[in-house]
Amino acid sequence: MARTHDLGHLLHISAEAIGRPGQRRFRLRVVNGAGFAASLWLEKEQLNALGDAIETVLEDEGYEYVPLPPDDAPPKLEAPQSFDIDIQLFQLSMGVNAEDRRIVLIAADGPPDADATTGLTMEFDYRSGYELRQQIAEVIAAGRPLCPLCTAPMDPGGHMCVRRNGHQREL
């Protein structure tokens, strides 16, 4: 039977990459008001798509980020190092609660019809979404540089560029 955890409004959501460029793993770390913490492992492409989707929502909703004065800023919560749930994402969906100005995420570690699927629902405000989008962009950019000729990631130990070695067919 599938288990679903409704985390409600998040106090903390962050993205990080673990490992060396070319061998990194990516995850979201989330904490709700009750202190329930989850680690959601995902592919780089999934993380990048989430960032793009958040950016689109914020643009569509007309959100404008205004930095808070230091005295008004809420205390920064440290990301947890231990988690109540630690899952590899199979599926990640995003929606919008426009009335409350929140972004809603629905995550699962398996298909909806699987018996042992763990699902999570959570939401965070537009400000947190904006900050997460910026963090995702930084995490993605910290990876391997792209080859200017073929746009493939370049490894630190060398790069076999198909356009440079003559094996790329022009379309």
mmCIF file of C-alpha atoms in Angstrom:
data_model
loop_
_atom_site.group_PDB
_atom_site.id
_atom_site.type_symbol
_atom_site.label_atom_id
_atom_site.label_comp_id
_atom_site.label_asym_id
_atom_site.label_seq_id
_atom_site.Cartn_x
_atom_site.Cartn_y
_atom_site.Cartn_z
ATOM 1 C CA MET A 1 0.000 0.000 0.000
ATOM 2 C CA ALA A 2 1.316 3.459 -0.917
ATOM 3 C CA ARG A 3 2.188 5.782 1.963
ATOM 4 C CA THR A 4 1.715 9.527 1.547
ATOM 5 C CA HIS A 5 3.101 12.132 3.925
ATOM 6 C CA ASP A 6 1.606 15.625 3.813
ATOM 7 C CA LEU A 7 4.386 17.888 5.038
ATOM 8 C CA GLY A 8 2.282 21.028 4.683
ATOM 9 C CA HIS A 9 4.093 24.362 4.553
ATOM 10 C CA LEU A 10 7.880 23.995 4.590
ATOM 11 C CA LEU A 11 10.149 26.006 6.842
ATOM 12 C CA HIS A 12 13.188 24.992 4.810
ATOM 13 C CA ILE A 13 13.847 23.785 1.272
ATOM 14 C CA SER A 14 17.270 23.692 -0.330
ATOM 15 C CA ALA A 15 19.100 22.042 -3.214
ATOM 16 C CA GLU A 16 22.577 20.614 -3.128
ATOM 17 C CA ALA A 17 25.015 18.533 -5.125
ATOM 18 C CA ILE A 18 27.241 15.982 -3.458
ATOM 19 C CA GLY A 19 30.455 14.759 -5.065
ATOM 20 C CA ARG A 20 32.900 15.941 -7.698
ATOM 21 C CA PRO A 21 31.691 17.433 -10.991
ATOM 22 C CA GLY A 22 30.897 14.586 -13.340
ATOM 23 C CA GLN A 23 30.095 12.277 -10.422
ATOM 24 C CA ARG A 24 27.655 14.420 -8.478
ATOM 25 C CA ARG A 25 24.358 13.375 -6.970
ATOM 26 C CA PHE A 26 21.594 15.914 -6.440
ATOM 27 C CA ARG A 27 18.979 16.284 -3.746
ATOM 28 C CA LEU A 28 16.394 18.535 -2.194
ATOM 29 C CA ARG A 29 16.378 18.848 1.587
ATOM 30 C CA VAL A 30 13.087 19.850 3.169
ATOM 31 C CA VAL A 31 11.860 20.476 6.727
ATOM 32 C CA ASN A 32 8.329 21.288 7.854
ATOM 33 C CA GLY A 33 7.077 23.107 10.963
ATOM 34 C CA ALA A 34 6.954 19.896 13.010
ATOM 35 C CA GLY A 35 10.644 19.268 12.321
ATOM 36 C CA PHE A 36 9.952 16.385 9.908
ATOM 37 C CA ALA A 37 12.888 16.258 7.486
ATOM 38 C CA ALA A 38 13.106 14.578 4.098
ATOM 39 C CA SER A 39 15.893 14.063 1.601
ATOM 40 C CA LEU A 40 14.717 13.770 -2.013
ATOM 41 C CA TRP A 41 17.370 12.495 -4.434
ATOM 42 C CA LEU A 42 16.845 13.399 -8.081
ATOM 43 C CA GLU A 43 18.633 13.614 -11.401
ATOM 44 C CA LYS A 44 20.362 16.810 -12.488
ATOM 45 C CA GLU A 45 17.842 17.200 -15.315
ATOM 46 C CA GLN A 46 14.939 16.872 -12.863
ATOM 47 C CA LEU A 47 16.469 19.508 -10.590
ATOM 48 C CA ASN A 48 17.049 21.858 -13.513
ATOM 49 C CA ALA A 49 13.479 21.309 -14.783
ATOM 50 C CA LEU A 50 12.137 22.085 -11.298
ATOM 51 C CA GLY A 51 14.084 25.345 -11.250
ATOM 52 C CA ASP A 52 12.768 26.280 -14.696
ATOM 53 C CA ALA A 53 9.185 25.438 -13.673
ATOM 54 C CA ILE A 54 9.488 27.558 -10.519
ATOM 55 C CA GLU A 55 10.826 30.462 -12.575
ATOM 56 C CA THR A 56 7.898 30.157 -15.007
ATOM 57 C CA VAL A 57 5.346 30.130 -12.176
ATOM 58 C CA LEU A 58 6.880 33.180 -10.524
ATOM 59 C CA GLU A 59 6.887 35.065 -13.838
ATOM 60 C CA ASP A 60 3.289 34.036 -14.605
ATOM 61 C CA GLU A 61 2.171 35.099 -11.131
ATOM 62 C CA GLY A 62 3.967 38.451 -11.429
ATOM 63 C CA TYR A 63 6.111 37.791 -8.362
ATOM 64 C CA GLU A 64 8.844 40.348 -7.735
ATOM 65 C CA TYR A 65 11.523 39.438 -5.232
ATOM 66 C CA VAL A 66 12.300 42.161 -2.718
ATOM 67 C CA PRO A 67 15.177 41.427 -0.337
ATOM 68 C CA LEU A 68 14.182 41.794 3.287
ATOM 69 C CA PRO A 69 16.084 44.261 5.465
ATOM 70 C CA PRO A 70 18.456 42.328 7.755
ATOM 71 C CA ASP A 71 16.328 43.130 10.822
ATOM 72 C CA ASP A 72 13.169 41.698 9.195
ATOM 73 C CA ALA A 73 14.740 38.553 7.756
ATOM 74 C CA PRO A 74 13.633 35.341 9.460
ATOM 75 C CA PRO A 75 16.414 33.317 11.057
ATOM 76 C CA LYS A 76 18.106 31.003 8.575
ATOM 77 C CA LEU A 77 17.398 27.377 9.326
ATOM 78 C CA GLU A 78 20.282 25.019 8.846
ATOM 79 C CA ALA A 79 19.595 22.134 6.512
ATOM 80 C CA PRO A 80 19.285 18.856 8.401
ATOM 81 C CA GLN A 81 21.932 16.160 8.190
ATOM 82 C CA SER A 82 19.620 13.323 9.244
ATOM 83 C CA PHE A 83 16.233 12.635 7.704
ATOM 84 C CA ASP A 84 12.946 10.984 8.595
ATOM 85 C CA ILE A 85 12.573 9.985 4.933
ATOM 86 C CA ASP A 86 15.378 9.538 2.409
ATOM 87 C CA ILE A 87 14.096 8.609 -1.074
ATOM 88 C CA GLN A 88 15.173 8.511 -4.711
ATOM 89 C CA LEU A 89 12.501 10.329 -6.703
ATOM 90 C CA PHE A 90 10.683 8.497 -9.435
ATOM 91 C CA GLN A 91 8.150 11.242 -10.048
ATOM 92 C CA LEU A 92 7.996 14.949 -9.194
ATOM 93 C CA SER A 93 5.002 17.155 -9.976
ATOM 94 C CA MET A 94 4.476 20.823 -9.279
ATOM 95 C CA GLY A 95 1.363 22.921 -8.902
ATOM 96 C CA VAL A 96 0.386 26.370 -7.697
ATOM 97 C CA ASN A 97 -1.897 27.524 -4.914
ATOM 98 C CA ALA A 98 -2.368 31.037 -6.326
ATOM 99 C CA GLU A 99 -4.746 32.093 -3.556
ATOM 100 C CA ASP A 100 -2.136 31.498 -0.834
ATOM 101 C CA ARG A 101 0.769 32.345 -3.197
ATOM 102 C CA ARG A 102 2.446 29.000 -2.679
ATOM 103 C CA ILE A 103 4.110 26.407 -4.865
ATOM 104 C CA VAL A 104 3.014 22.811 -4.265
ATOM 105 C CA LEU A 105 5.292 19.807 -4.861
ATOM 106 C CA ILE A 106 4.139 16.205 -5.046
ATOM 107 C CA ALA A 107 6.956 13.657 -4.969
ATOM 108 C CA ALA A 108 7.005 9.860 -5.102
ATOM 109 C CA ASP A 109 9.656 7.168 -5.149
ATOM 110 C CA GLY A 110 7.651 4.888 -7.446
ATOM 111 C CA PRO A 111 4.650 4.780 -9.752
ATOM 112 C CA PRO A 112 1.307 5.690 -8.146
ATOM 113 C CA ASP A 113 -0.049 2.149 -8.506
ATOM 114 C CA ALA A 114 2.935 0.466 -6.813
ATOM 115 C CA ASP A 115 2.298 -1.064 -3.402
ATOM 116 C CA ALA A 116 5.434 0.222 -1.674
ATOM 117 C CA THR A 117 5.469 3.775 -3.016
ATOM 118 C CA THR A 118 6.263 6.586 -0.594
ATOM 119 C CA GLY A 119 4.692 9.896 -1.536
ATOM 120 C CA LEU A 120 5.236 13.387 -0.179
ATOM 121 C CA THR A 121 3.239 16.564 -0.644
ATOM 122 C CA MET A 122 4.590 19.910 0.455
ATOM 123 C CA GLU A 123 4.258 23.598 -0.249
ATOM 124 C CA PHE A 124 6.385 26.708 0.093
ATOM 125 C CA ASP A 125 5.825 30.411 -0.482
ATOM 126 C CA TYR A 126 6.913 32.311 -3.566
ATOM 127 C CA ARG A 127 9.854 33.906 -1.731
ATOM 128 C CA SER A 128 11.215 30.465 -0.858
ATOM 129 C CA GLY A 129 10.583 29.405 -4.457
ATOM 130 C CA TYR A 130 12.582 32.344 -5.778
ATOM 131 C CA GLU A 131 15.457 31.585 -3.407
ATOM 132 C CA LEU A 132 15.345 27.876 -4.318
ATOM 133 C CA ARG A 133 15.454 28.755 -8.028
ATOM 134 C CA GLN A 134 18.582 30.846 -7.478
ATOM 135 C CA GLN A 135 20.182 28.049 -5.473
ATOM 136 C CA ILE A 136 19.347 25.451 -8.154
ATOM 137 C CA ALA A 137 20.980 27.662 -10.806
ATOM 138 C CA GLU A 138 24.147 27.902 -8.674
ATOM 139 C CA VAL A 139 24.240 24.138 -8.035
ATOM 140 C CA ILE A 140 23.805 23.333 -11.735
ATOM 141 C CA ALA A 141 26.399 25.933 -12.816
ATOM 142 C CA ALA A 142 28.989 24.491 -10.416
ATOM 143 C CA GLY A 143 29.237 21.333 -12.540
ATOM 144 C CA ARG A 144 31.533 20.546 -15.423
ATOM 145 C CA PRO A 145 31.921 23.291 -18.024
ATOM 146 C CA LEU A 146 30.331 22.696 -21.423
ATOM 147 C CA CYS A 147 32.428 22.340 -24.557
ATOM 148 C CA PRO A 148 31.933 25.422 -26.754
ATOM 149 C CA LEU A 149 31.917 23.258 -29.896
ATOM 150 C CA CYS A 150 29.692 20.287 -29.051
ATOM 151 C CA THR A 151 28.075 21.505 -25.780
ATOM 152 C CA ALA A 152 28.835 18.188 -24.046
ATOM 153 C CA PRO A 153 30.212 18.345 -20.485
ATOM 154 C CA MET A 154 34.013 18.390 -20.382
ATOM 155 C CA ASP A 155 35.738 15.994 -17.992
ATOM 156 C CA PRO A 156 38.701 17.251 -15.933
ATOM 157 C CA GLY A 157 40.851 14.441 -17.392
ATOM 158 C CA GLY A 158 40.160 15.420 -20.996
ATOM 159 C CA HIS A 159 37.321 15.704 -23.465
ATOM 160 C CA MET A 160 36.621 13.812 -26.679
ATOM 161 C CA CYS A 161 34.810 16.416 -28.758
ATOM 162 C CA VAL A 162 32.934 14.813 -31.645
ATOM 163 C CA ARG A 163 32.900 18.072 -33.607
ATOM 164 C CA ARG A 164 36.628 18.576 -33.202
ATOM 165 C CA ASN A 165 37.703 15.051 -34.169
ATOM 166 C CA GLY A 166 35.685 14.943 -37.382
ATOM 167 C CA HIS A 167 33.109 12.310 -36.417
ATOM 168 C CA GLN A 168 30.137 14.649 -36.094
ATOM 169 C CA ARG A 169 27.753 14.562 -39.035
ATOM 170 C CA GLU A 170 26.267 17.871 -40.000
ATOM 171 C CA LEU A 171 22.484 17.790 -40.190
#
